[in-house]
PDB file of C-alpha atoms in Angstrom:
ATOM      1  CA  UNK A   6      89.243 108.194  96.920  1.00 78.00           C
ATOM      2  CA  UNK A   7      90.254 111.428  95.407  1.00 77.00           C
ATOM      3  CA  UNK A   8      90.281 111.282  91.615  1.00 78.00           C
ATOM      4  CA  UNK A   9      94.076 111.741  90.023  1.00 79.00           C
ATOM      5  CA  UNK A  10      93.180 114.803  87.597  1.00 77.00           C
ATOM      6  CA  UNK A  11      91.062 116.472  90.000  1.00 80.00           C
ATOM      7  CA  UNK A  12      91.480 115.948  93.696  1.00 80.00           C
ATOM      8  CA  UNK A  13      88.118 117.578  94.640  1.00 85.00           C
ATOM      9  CA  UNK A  14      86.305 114.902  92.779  1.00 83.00           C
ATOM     10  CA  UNK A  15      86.156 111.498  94.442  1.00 82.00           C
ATOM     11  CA  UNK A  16      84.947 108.001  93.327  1.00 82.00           C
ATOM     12  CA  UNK A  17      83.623 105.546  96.260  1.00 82.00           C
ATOM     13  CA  UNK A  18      83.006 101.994  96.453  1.00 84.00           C
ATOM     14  CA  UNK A  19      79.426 102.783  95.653  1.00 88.00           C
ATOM     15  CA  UNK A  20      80.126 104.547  92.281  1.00 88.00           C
ATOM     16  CA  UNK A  21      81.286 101.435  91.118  1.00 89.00           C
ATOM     17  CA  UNK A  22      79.213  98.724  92.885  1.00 93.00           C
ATOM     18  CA  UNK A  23      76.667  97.129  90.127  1.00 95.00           C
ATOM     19  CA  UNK A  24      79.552  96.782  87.868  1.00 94.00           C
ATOM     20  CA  UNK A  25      82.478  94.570  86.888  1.00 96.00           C
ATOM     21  CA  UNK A  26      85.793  95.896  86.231  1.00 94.00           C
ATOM     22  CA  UNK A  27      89.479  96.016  86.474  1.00 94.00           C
ATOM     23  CA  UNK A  28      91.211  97.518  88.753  1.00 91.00           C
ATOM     24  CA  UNK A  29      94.776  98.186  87.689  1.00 91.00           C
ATOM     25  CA  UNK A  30      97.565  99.103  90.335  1.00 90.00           C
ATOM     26  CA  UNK A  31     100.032 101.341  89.337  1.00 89.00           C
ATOM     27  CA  UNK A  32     102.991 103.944  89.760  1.00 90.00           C
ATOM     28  CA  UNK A  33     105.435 106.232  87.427  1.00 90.00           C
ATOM     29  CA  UNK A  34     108.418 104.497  88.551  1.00 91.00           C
ATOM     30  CA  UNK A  35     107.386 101.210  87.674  1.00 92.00           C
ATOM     31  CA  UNK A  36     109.219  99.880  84.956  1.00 93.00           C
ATOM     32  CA  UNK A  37     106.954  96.539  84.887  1.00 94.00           C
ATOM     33  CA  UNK A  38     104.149  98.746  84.955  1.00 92.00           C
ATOM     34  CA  UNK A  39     105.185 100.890  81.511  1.00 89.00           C
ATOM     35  CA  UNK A  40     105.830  97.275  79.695  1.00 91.00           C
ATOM     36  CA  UNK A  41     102.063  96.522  80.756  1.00 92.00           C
ATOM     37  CA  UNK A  42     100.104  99.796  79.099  1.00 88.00           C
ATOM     38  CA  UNK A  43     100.237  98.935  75.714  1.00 87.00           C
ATOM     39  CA  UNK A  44      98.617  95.334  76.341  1.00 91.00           C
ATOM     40  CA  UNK A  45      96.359  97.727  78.843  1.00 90.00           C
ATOM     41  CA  UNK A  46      95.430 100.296  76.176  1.00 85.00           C
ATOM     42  CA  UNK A  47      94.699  98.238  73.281  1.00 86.00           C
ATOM     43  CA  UNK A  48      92.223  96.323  75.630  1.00 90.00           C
ATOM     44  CA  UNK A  49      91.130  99.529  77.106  1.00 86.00           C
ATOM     45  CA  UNK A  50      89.679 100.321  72.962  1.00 84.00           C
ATOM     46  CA  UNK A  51      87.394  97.148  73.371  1.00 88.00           C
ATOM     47  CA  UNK A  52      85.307  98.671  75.787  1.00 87.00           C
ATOM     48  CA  UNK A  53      84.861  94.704  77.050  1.00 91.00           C
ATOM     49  CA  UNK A  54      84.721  96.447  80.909  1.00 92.00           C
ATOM     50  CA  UNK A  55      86.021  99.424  82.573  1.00 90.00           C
ATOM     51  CA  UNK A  56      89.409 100.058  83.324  1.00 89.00           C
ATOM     52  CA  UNK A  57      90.194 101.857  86.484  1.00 87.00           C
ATOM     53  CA  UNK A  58      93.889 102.778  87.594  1.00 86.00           C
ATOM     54  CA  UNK A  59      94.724 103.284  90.985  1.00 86.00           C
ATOM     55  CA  UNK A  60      97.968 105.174  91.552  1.00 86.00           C
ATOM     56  CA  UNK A  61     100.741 103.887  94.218  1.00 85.00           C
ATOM     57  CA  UNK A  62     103.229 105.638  95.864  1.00 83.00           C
ATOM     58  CA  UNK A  63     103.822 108.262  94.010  1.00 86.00           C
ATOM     59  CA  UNK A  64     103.674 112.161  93.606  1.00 85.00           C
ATOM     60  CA  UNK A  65     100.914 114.029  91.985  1.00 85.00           C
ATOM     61  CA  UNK A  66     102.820 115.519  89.972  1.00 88.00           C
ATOM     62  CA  UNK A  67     104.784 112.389  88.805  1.00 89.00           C
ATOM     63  CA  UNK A  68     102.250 110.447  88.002  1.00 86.00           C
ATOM     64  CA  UNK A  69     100.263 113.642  85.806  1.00 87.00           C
ATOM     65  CA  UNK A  70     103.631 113.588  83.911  1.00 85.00           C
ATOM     66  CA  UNK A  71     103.227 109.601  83.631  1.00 83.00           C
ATOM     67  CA  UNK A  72     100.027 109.462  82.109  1.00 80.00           C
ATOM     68  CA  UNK A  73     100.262 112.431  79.698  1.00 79.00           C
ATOM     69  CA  UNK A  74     103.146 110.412  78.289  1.00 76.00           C
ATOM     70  CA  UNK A  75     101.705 107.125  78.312  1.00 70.00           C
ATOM     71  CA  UNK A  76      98.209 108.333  76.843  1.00 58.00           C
ATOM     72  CA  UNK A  77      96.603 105.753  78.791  1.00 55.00           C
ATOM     73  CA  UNK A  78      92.989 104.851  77.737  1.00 50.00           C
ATOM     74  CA  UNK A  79      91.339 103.978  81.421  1.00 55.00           C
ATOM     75  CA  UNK A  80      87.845 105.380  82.078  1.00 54.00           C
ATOM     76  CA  UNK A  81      89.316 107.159  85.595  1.00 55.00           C
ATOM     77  CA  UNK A  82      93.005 107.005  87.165  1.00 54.00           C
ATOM     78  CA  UNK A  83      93.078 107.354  91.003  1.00 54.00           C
ATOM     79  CA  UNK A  84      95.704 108.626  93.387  1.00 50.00           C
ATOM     80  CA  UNK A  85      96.454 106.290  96.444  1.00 49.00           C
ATOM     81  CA  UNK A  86      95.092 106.213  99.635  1.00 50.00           C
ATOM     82  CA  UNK A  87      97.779 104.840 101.999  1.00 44.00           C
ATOM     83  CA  UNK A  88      95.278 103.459 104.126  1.00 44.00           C
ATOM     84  CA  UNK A  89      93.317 101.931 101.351  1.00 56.00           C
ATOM     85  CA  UNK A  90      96.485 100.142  99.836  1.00 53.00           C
ATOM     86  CA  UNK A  91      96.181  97.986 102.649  1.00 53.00           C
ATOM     87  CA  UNK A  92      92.538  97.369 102.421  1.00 64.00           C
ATOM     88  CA  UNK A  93      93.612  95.967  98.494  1.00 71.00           C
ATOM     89  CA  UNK A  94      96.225  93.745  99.389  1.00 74.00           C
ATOM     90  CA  UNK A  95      98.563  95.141  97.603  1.00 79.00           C
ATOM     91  CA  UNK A  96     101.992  94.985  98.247  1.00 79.00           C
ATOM     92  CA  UNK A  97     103.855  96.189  94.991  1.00 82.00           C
ATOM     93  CA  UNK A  98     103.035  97.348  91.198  1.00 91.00           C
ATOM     94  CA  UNK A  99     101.436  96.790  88.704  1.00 94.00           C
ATOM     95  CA  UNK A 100      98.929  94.486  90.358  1.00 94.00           C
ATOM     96  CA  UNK A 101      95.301  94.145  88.601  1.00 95.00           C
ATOM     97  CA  UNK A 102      92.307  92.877  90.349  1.00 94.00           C
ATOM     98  CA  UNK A 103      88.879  91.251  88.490  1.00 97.00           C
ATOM     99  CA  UNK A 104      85.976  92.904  91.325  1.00 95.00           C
ATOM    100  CA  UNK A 105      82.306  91.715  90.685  1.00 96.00           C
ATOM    101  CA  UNK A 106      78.919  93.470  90.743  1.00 96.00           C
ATOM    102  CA  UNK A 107      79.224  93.867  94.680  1.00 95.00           C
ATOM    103  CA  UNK A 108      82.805  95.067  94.936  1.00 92.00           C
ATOM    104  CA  UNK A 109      84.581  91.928  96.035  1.00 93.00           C
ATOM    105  CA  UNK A 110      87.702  90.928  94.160  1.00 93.00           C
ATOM    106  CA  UNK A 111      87.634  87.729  92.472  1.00 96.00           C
ATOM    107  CA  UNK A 112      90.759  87.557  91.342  1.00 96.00           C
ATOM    108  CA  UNK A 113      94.210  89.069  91.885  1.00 95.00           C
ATOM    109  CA  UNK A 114      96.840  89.303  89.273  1.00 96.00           C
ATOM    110  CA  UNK A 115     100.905  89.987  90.323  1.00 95.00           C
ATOM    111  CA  UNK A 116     102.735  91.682  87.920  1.00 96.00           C
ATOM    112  CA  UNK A 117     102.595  93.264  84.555  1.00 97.00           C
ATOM    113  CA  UNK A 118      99.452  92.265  82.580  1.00 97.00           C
ATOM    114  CA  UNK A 119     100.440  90.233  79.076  1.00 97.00           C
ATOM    115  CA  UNK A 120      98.197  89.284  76.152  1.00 96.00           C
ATOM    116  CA  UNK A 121      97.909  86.102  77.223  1.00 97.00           C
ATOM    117  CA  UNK A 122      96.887  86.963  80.513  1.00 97.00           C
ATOM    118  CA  UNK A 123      94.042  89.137  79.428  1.00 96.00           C
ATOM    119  CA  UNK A 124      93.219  86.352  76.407  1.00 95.00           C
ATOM    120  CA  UNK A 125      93.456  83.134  79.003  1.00 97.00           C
ATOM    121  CA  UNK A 126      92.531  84.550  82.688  1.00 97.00           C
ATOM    122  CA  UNK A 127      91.626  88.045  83.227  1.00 97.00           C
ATOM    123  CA  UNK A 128      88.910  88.513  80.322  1.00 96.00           C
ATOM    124  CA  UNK A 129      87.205  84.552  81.019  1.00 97.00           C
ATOM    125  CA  UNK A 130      87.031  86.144  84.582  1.00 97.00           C
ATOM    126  CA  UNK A 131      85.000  89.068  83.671  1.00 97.00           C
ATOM    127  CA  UNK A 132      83.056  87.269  81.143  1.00 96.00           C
ATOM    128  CA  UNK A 133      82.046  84.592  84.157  1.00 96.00           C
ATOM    129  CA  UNK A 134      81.133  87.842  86.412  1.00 97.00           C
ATOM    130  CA  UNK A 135      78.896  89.912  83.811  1.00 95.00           C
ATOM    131  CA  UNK A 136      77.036  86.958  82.686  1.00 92.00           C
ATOM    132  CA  UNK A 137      78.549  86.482  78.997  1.00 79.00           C
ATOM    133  CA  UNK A 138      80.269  84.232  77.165  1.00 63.00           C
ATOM    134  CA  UNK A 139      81.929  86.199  73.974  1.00 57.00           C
TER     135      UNK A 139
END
């Protein structure tokens, strides 16, 4: 997939493979998806597991604006892939999915992430998949 700030760069499955993270659906016109980035940025600062965004639906341009404005804190943000939305599952925004070492998703989350989501779902999840307990 092309990388959002520079389209000539690209992340693949196999960049990430080895590694747990989030992967957090997203898109400029999303009003569910601007109440989620503070909850998504102060968790971002705990460096618990990478963050990455993938961008839906939306205009270069737009969603440049969106992040310059939102100052979010994610390792990489991604533009869509129409054909790889469907590979995902997903069917709106925000959606955030917990993938393990070998890039399968373990969990799927609908909606705009809270604190209690992260505290009581999302971070046990990753915890589980890298082995830890803290």
């Amino acid at each position: 997939m092309p990388q959002l700030h520079d389209p000539n760069k690209t992340l693949s499955r196999e960049d990430l493979l080895g590694k747990v993270y989030l992967l957090n659906v997203w898109a400029s016109w999303c009003v569910s998806c601007r109440d989620e980035q503070p909850v998504l940025m102060q968790f971002a600062q705990t460096q618990q597991v990478d963050i990455y965004g993938f961008n839906y639906k939306d205009q270069r341009t737009e969603a440049l604006r969106w992040l310059e404005m939102f100052a979010i804190l994610c390792r990489q943000r991604l533009r869509h892939g129409w054909s790889r939305r469907h590979r995902l599952g997903v069917y709106g925004v925000p959606e955030t999915f917990v993938i393990d070492r070998e890039g399968i998703i373990r969990y799927k989350h609908i909606g705009p992430v809270s604190q209690a989501d992260l505290d009581t779902v999302l971070l046990p999840k990753v915890r589980e998949l890298q082995g830890t307990s803290r």
